[in-house]
JSON list of C-alpha atoms and ligand atoms in Angstrom, two decimals:
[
{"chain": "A", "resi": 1, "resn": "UNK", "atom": "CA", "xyz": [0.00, 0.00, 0.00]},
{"chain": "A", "resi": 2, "resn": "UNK", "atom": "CA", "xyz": [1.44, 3.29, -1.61]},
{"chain": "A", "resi": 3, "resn": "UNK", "atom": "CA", "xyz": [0.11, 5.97, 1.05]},
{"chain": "A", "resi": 4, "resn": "UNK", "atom": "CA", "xyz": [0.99, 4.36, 4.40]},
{"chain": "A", "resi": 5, "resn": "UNK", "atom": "CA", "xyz": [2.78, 5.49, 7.11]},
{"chain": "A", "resi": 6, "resn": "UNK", "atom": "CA", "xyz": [3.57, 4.72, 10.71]},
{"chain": "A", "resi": 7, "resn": "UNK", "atom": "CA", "xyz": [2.79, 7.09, 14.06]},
{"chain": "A", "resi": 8, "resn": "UNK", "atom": "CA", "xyz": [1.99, 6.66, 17.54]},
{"chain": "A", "resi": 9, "resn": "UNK", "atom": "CA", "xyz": [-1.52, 5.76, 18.06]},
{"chain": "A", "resi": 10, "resn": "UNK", "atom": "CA", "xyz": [-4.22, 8.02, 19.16]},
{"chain": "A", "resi": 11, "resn": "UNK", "atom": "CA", "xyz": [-6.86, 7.92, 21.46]},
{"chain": "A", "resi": 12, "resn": "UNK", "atom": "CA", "xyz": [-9.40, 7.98, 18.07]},
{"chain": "A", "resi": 13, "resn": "UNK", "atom": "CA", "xyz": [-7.54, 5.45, 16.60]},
{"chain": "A", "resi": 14, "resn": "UNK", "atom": "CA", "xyz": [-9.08, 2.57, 18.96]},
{"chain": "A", "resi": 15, "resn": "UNK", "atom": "CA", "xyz": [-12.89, 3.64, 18.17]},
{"chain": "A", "resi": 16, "resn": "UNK", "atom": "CA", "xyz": [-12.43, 2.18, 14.47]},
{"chain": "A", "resi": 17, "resn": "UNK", "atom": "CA", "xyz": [-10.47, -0.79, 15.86]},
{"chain": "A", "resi": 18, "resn": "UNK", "atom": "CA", "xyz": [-13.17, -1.96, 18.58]},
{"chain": "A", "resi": 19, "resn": "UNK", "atom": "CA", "xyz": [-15.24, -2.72, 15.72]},
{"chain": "A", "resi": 20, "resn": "UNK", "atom": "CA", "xyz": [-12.39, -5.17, 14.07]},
{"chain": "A", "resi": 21, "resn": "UNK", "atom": "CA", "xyz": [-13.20, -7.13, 17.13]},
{"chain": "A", "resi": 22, "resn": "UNK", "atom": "CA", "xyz": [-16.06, -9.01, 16.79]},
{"chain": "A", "resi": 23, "resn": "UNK", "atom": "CA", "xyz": [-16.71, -11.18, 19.98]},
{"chain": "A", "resi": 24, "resn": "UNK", "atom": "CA", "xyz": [-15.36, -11.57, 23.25]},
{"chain": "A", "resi": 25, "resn": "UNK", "atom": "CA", "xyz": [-13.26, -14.58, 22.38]},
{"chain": "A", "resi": 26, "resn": "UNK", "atom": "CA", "xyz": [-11.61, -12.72, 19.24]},
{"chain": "A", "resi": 27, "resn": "UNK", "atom": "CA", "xyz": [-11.26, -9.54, 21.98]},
{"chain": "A", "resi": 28, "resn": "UNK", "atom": "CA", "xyz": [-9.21, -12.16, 24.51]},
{"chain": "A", "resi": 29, "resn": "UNK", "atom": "CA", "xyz": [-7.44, -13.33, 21.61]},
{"chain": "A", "resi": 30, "resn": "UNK", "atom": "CA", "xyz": [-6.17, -10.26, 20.46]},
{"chain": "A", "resi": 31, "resn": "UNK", "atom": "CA", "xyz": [-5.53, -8.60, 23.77]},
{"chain": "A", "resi": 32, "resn": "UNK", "atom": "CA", "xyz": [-5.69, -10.94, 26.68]},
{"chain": "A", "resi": 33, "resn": "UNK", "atom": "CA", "xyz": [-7.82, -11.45, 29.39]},
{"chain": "A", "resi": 34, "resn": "UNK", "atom": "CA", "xyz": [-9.90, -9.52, 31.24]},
{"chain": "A", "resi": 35, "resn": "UNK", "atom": "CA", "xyz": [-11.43, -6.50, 29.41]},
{"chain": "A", "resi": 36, "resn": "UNK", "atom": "CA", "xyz": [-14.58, -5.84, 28.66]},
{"chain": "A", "resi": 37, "resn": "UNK", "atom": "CA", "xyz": [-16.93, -6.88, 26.65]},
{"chain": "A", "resi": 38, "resn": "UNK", "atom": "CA", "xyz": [-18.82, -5.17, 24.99]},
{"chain": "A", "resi": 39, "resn": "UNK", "atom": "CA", "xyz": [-15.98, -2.78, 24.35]},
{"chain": "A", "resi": 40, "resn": "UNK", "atom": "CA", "xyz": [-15.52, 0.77, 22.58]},
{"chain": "A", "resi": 41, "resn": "UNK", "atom": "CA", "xyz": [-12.52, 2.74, 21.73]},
{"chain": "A", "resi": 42, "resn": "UNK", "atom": "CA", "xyz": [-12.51, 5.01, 25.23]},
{"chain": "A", "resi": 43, "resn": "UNK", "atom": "CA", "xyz": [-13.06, 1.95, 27.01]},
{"chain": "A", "resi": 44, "resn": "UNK", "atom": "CA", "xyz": [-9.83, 0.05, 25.24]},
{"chain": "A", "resi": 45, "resn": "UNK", "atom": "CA", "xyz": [-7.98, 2.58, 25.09]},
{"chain": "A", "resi": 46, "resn": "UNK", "atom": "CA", "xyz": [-7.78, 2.85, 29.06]},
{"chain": "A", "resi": 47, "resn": "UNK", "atom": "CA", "xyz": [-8.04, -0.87, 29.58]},
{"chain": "A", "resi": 48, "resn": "UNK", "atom": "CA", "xyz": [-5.36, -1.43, 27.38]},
{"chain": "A", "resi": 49, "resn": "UNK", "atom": "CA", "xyz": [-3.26, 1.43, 28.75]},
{"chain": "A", "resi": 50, "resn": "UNK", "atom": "CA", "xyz": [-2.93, 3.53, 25.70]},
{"chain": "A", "resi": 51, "resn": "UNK", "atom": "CA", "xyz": [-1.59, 6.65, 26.67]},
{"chain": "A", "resi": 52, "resn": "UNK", "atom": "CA", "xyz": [1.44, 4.60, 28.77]},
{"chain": "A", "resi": 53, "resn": "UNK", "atom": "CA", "xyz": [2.65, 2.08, 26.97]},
{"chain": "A", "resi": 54, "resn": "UNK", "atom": "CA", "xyz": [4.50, 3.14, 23.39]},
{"chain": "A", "resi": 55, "resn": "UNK", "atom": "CA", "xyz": [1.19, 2.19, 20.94]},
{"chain": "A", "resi": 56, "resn": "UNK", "atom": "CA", "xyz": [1.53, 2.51, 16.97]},
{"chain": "A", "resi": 57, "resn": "UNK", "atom": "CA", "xyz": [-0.35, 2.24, 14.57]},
{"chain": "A", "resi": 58, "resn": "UNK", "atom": "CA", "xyz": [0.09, 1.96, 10.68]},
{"chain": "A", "resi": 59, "resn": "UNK", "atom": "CA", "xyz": [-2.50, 4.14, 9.12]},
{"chain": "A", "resi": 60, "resn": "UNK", "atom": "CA", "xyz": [-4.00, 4.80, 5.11]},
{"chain": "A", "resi": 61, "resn": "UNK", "atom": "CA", "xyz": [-5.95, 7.60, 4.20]},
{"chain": "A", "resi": 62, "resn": "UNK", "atom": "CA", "xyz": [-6.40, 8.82, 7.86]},
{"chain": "A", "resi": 63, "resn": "UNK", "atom": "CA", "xyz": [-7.60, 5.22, 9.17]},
{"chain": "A", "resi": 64, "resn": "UNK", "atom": "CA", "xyz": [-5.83, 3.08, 11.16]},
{"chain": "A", "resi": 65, "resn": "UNK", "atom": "CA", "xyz": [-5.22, -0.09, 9.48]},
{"chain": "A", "resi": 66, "resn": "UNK", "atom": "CA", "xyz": [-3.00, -1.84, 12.09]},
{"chain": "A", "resi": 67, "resn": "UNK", "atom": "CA", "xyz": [-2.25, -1.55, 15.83]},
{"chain": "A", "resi": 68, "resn": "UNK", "atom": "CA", "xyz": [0.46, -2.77, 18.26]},
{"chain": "A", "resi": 69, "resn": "UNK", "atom": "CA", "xyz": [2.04, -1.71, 21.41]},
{"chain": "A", "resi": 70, "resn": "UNK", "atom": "CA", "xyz": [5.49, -2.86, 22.93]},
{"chain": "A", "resi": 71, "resn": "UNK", "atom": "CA", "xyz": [5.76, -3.31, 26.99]},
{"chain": "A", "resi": 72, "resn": "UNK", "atom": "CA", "xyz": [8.22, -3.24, 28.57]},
{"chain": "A", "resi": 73, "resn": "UNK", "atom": "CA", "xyz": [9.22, -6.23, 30.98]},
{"chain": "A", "resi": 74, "resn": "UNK", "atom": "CA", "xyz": [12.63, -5.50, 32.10]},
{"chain": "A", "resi": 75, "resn": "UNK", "atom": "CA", "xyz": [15.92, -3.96, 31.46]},
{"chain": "A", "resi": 76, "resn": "UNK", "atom": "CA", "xyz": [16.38, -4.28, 27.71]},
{"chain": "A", "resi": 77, "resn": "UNK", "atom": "CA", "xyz": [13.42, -6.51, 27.68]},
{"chain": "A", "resi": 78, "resn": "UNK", "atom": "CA", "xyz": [10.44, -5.76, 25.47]},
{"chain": "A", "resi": 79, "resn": "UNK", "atom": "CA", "xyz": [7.10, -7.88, 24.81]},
{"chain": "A", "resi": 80, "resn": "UNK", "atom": "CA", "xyz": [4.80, -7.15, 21.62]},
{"chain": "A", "resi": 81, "resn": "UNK", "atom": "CA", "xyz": [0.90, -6.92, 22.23]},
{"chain": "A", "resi": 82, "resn": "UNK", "atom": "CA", "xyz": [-2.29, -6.47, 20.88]},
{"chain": "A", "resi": 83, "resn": "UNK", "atom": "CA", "xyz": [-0.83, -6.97, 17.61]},
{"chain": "A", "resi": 84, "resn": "UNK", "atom": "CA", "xyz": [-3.63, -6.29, 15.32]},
{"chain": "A", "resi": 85, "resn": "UNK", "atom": "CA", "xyz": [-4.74, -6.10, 11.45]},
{"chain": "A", "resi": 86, "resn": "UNK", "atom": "CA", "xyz": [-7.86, -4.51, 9.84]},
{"chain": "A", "resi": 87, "resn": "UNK", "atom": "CA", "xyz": [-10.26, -7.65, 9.02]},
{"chain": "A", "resi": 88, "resn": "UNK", "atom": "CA", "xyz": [-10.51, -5.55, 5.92]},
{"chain": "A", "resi": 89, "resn": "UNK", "atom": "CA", "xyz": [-6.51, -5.46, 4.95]},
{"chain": "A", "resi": 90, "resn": "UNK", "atom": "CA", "xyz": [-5.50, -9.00, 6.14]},
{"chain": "A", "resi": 91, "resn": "UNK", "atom": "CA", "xyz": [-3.52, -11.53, 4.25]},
{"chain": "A", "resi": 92, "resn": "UNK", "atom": "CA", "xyz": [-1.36, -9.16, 2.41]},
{"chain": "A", "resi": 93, "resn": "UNK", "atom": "CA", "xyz": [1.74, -8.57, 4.45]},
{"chain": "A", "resi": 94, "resn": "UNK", "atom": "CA", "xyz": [0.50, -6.12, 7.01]},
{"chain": "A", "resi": 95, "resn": "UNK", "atom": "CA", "xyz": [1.10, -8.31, 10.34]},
{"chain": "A", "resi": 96, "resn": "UNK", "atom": "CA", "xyz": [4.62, -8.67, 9.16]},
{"chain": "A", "resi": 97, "resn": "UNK", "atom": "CA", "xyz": [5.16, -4.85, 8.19]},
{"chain": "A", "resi": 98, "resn": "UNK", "atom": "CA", "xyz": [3.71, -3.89, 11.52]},
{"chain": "A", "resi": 99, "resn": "UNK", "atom": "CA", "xyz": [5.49, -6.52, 13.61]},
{"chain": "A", "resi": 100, "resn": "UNK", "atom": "CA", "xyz": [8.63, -5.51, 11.46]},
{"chain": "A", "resi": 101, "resn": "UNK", "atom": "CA", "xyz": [8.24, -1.96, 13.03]},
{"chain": "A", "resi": 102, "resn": "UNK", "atom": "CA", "xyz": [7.50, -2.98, 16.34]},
{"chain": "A", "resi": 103, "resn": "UNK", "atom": "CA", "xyz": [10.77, -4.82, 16.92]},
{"chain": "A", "resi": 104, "resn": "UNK", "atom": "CA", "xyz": [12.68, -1.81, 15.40]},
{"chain": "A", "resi": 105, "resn": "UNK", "atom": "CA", "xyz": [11.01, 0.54, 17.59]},
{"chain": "A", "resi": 106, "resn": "UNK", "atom": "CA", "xyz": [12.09, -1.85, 20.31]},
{"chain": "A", "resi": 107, "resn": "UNK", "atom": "CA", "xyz": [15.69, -1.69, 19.09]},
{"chain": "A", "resi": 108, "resn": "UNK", "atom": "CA", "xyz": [15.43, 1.72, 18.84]},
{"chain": "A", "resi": 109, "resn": "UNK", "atom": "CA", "xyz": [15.23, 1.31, 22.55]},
{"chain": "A", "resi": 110, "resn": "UNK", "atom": "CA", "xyz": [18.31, -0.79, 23.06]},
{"chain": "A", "resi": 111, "resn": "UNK", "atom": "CA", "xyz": [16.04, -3.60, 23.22]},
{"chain": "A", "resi": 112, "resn": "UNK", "atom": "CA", "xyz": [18.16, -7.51, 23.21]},
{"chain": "A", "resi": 113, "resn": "UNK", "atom": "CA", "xyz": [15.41, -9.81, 24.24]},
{"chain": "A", "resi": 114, "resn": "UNK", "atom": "CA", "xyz": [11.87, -9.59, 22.55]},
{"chain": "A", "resi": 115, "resn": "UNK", "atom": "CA", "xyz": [8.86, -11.80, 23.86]},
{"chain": "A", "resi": 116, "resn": "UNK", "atom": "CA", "xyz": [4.84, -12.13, 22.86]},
{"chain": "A", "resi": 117, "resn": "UNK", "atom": "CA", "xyz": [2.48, -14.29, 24.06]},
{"chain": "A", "resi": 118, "resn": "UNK", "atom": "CA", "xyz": [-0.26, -16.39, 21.19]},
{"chain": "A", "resi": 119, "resn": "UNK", "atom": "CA", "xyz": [-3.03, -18.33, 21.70]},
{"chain": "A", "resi": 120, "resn": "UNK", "atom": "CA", "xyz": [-1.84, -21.65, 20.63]},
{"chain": "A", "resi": 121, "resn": "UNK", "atom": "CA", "xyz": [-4.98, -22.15, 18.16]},
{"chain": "A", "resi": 122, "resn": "UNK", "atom": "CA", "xyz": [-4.42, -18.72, 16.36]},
{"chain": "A", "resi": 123, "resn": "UNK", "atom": "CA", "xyz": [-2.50, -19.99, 13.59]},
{"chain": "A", "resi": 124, "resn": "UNK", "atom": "CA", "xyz": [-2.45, -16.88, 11.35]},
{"chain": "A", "resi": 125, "resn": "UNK", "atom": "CA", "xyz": [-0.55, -15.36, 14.03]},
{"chain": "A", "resi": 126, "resn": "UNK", "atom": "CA", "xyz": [1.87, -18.24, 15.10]},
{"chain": "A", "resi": 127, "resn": "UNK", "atom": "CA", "xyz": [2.57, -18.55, 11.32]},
{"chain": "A", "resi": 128, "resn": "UNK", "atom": "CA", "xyz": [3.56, -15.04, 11.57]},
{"chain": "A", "resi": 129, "resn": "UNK", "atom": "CA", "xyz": [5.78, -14.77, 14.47]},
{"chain": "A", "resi": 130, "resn": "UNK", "atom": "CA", "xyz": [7.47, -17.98, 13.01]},
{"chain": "A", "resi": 131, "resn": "UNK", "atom": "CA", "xyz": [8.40, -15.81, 10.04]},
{"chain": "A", "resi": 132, "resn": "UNK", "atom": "CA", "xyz": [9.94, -13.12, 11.67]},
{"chain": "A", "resi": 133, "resn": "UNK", "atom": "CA", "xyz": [12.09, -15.39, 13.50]},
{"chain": "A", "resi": 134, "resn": "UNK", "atom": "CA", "xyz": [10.19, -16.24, 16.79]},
{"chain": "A", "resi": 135, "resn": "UNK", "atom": "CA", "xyz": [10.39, -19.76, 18.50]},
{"chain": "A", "resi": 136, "resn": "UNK", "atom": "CA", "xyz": [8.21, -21.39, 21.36]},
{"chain": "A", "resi": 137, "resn": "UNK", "atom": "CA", "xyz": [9.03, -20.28, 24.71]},
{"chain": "A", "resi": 138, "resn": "UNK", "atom": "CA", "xyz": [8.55, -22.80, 27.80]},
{"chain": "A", "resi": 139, "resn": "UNK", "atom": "CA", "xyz": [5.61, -24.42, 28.87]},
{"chain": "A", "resi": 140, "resn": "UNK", "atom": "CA", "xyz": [1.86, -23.37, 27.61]},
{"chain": "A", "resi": 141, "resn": "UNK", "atom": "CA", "xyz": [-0.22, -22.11, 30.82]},
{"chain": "A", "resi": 142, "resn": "UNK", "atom": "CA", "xyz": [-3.77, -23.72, 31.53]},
{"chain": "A", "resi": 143, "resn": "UNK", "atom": "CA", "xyz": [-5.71, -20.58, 28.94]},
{"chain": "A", "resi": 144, "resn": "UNK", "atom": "CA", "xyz": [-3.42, -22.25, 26.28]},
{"chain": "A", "resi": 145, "resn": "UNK", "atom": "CA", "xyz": [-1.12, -18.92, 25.78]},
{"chain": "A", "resi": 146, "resn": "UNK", "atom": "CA", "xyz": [2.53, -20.07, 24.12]},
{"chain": "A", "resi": 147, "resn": "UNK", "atom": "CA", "xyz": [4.79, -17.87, 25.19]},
{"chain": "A", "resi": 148, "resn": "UNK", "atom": "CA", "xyz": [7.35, -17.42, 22.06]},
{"chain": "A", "resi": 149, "resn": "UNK", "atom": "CA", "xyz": [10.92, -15.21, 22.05]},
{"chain": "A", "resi": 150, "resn": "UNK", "atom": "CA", "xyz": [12.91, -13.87, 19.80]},
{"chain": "A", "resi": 151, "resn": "UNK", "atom": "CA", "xyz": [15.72, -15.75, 18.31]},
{"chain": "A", "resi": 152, "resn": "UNK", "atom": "CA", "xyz": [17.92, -12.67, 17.66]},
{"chain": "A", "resi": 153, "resn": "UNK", "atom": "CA", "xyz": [17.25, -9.34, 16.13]},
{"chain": "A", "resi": 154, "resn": "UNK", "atom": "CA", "xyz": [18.12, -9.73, 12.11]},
{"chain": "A", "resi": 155, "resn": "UNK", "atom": "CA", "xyz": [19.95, -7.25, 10.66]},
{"chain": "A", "resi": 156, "resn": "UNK", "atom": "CA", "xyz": [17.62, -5.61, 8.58]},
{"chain": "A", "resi": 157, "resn": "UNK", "atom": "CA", "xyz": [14.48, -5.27, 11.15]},
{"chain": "A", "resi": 158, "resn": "UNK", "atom": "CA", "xyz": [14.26, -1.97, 10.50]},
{"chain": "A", "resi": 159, "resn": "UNK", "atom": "CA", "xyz": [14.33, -2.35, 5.89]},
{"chain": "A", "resi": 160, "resn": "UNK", "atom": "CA", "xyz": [10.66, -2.10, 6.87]},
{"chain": "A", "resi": 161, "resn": "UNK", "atom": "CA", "xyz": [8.99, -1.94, 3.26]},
{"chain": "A", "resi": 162, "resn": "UNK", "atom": "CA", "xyz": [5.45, -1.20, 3.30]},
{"chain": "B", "resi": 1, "resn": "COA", "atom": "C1", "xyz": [-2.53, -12.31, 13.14]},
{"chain": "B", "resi": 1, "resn": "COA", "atom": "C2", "xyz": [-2.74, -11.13, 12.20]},
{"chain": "B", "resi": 1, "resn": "COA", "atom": "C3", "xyz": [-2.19, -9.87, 12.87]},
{"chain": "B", "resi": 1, "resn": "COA", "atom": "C4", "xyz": [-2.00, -11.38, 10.89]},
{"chain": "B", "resi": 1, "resn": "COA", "atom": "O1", "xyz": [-2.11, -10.21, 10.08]},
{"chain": "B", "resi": 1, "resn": "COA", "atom": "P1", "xyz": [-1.95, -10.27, 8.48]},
{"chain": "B", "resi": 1, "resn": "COA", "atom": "O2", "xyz": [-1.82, -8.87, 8.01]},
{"chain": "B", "resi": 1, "resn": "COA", "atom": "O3", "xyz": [-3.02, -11.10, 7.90]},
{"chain": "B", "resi": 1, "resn": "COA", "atom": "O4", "xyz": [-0.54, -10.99, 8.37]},
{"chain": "B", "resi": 1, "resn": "COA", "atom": "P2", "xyz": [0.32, -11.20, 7.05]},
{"chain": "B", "resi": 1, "resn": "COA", "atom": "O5", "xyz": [-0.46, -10.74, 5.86]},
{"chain": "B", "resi": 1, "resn": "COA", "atom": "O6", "xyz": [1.65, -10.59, 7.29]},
{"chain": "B", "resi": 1, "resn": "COA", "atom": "O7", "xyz": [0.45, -12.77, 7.02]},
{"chain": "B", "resi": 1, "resn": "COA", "atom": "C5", "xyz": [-0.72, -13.57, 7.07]},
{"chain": "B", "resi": 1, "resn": "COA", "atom": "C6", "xyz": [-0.80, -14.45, 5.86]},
{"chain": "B", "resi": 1, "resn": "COA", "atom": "O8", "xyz": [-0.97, -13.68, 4.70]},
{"chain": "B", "resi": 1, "resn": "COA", "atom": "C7", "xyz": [-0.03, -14.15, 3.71]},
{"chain": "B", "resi": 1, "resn": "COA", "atom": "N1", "xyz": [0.32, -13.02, 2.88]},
{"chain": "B", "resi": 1, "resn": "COA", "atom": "C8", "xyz": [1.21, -12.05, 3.15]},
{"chain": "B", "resi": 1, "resn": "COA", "atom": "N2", "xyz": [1.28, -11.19, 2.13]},
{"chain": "B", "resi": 1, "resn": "COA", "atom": "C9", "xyz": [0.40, -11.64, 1.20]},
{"chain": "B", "resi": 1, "resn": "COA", "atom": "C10", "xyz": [0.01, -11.17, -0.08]},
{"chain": "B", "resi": 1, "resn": "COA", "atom": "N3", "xyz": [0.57, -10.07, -0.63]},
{"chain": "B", "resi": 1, "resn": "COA", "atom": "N4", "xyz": [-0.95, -11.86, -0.73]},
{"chain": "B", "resi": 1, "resn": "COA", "atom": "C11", "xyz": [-1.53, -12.95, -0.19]},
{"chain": "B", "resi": 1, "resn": "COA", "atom": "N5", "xyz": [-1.18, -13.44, 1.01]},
{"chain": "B", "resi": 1, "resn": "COA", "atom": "C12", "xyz": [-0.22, -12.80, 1.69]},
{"chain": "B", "resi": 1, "resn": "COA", "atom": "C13", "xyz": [1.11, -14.63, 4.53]},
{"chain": "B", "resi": 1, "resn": "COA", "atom": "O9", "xyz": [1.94, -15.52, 3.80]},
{"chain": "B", "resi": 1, "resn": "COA", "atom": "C14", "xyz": [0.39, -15.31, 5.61]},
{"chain": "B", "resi": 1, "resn": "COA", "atom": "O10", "xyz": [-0.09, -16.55, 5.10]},
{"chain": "B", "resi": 1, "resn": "COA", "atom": "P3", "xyz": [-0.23, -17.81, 6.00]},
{"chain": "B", "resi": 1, "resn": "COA", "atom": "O11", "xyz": [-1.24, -17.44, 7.05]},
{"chain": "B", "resi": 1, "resn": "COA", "atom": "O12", "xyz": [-0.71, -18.85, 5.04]},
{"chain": "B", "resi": 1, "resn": "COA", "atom": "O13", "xyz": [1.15, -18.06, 6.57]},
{"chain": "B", "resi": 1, "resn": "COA", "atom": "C15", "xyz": [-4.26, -10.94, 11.86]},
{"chain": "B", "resi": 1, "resn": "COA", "atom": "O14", "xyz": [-4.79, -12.18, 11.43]},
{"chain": "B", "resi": 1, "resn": "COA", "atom": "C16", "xyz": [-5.11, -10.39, 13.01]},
{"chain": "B", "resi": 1, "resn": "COA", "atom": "O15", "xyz": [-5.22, -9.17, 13.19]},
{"chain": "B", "resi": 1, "resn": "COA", "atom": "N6", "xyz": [-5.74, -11.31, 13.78]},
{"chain": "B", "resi": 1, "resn": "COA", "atom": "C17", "xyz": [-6.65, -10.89, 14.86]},
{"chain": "B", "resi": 1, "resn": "COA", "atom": "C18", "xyz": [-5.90, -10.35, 16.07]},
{"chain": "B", "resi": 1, "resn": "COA", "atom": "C19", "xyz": [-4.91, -11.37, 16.60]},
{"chain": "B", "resi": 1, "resn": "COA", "atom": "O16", "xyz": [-5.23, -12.54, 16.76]},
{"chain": "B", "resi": 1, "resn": "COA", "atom": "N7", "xyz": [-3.68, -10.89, 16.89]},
{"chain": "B", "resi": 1, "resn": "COA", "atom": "C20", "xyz": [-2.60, -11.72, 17.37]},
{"chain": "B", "resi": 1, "resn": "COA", "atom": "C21", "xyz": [-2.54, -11.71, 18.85]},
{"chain": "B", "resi": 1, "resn": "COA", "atom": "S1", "xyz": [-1.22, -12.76, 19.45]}
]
């Protein structure tokens, strides 16, 4: 996609992407437990701790068409969350573009050691995180999250073409 760039989210930005989540099982999915359902952008936003943890999204024509946010676990530690994709814009290289410029905002930050948790029946997304290098993690807890690493930052995390 020609006209897209990359920011820090906005408060706004999570009223259009409440309504890419459809039920509360996609909502847990995508964010983790415990937030509520049904949800709206003011009400993410907080839950979800917008305006304190370093949120992006990539946006076209004014709309956000992908969200994530990076927190931070420890010294030189960083975990990527609520990685999401417009329902609408899936399948075309997005995820990867997005997680792409997650871990080099992480790097930016002198990040070594980069961590996410997946639900181990999203596939879409474990395909994903296998492609940019990520490998299981330990055990999978009782909710069936797999914890997954980073093998090691490649060199060119941050060639992010869009
Ligand atoms: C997981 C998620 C972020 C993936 O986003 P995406 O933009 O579809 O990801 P990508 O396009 O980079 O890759 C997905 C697939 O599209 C394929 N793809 C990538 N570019 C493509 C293109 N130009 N044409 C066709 N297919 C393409 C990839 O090969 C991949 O295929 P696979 O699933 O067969 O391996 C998205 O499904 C999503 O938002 N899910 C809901 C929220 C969620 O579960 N988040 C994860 C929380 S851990």
């Amino acid at each position: 996609m020609a006209d897209m760039h990359w920011r820090p989210a906005l408060p706004t930005d999570l009223t259009p992407i409440a309504e890419w989540v459809e039920s509360s099982k996609a909502l847990e999915r995508w964010a983790g437990p415990g937030l509520s359902w049904p949800t709206d952008g003011p009400t993410l936003w907080r839950e979800i701790d917008g305006g304190g943890l370093p949120s992006f999204c990539l946006v076209a024509e004014r709309e956000p068409v992908a969200f994530g946010q990076l927190v931070i676990k420890g010294e030189r530690h960083y975990h990527l969350a609520r990685i999401i994709v417009s329902p609408a814009h899936r399948r075309r290289g997005l995820g990867e573009s997005l997680c792409r410029r997650l871990l080099a905002e992480a790097r930016q930050r002198r990040a070594e050691h980069v961590t996410l948790n997946v639900f181990t029946d999203n596939q879409p997304a474990i395909d994903l995180y296998h492609r940019l290098g990520f490998v299981e993690q330990g055990a999978v807890d009782t909710r069936g999250i797999q914890p997954m690493q980073l093998r090691q930052f490649v060199t060119d995390v941050d060639n992010t073409d869009l």
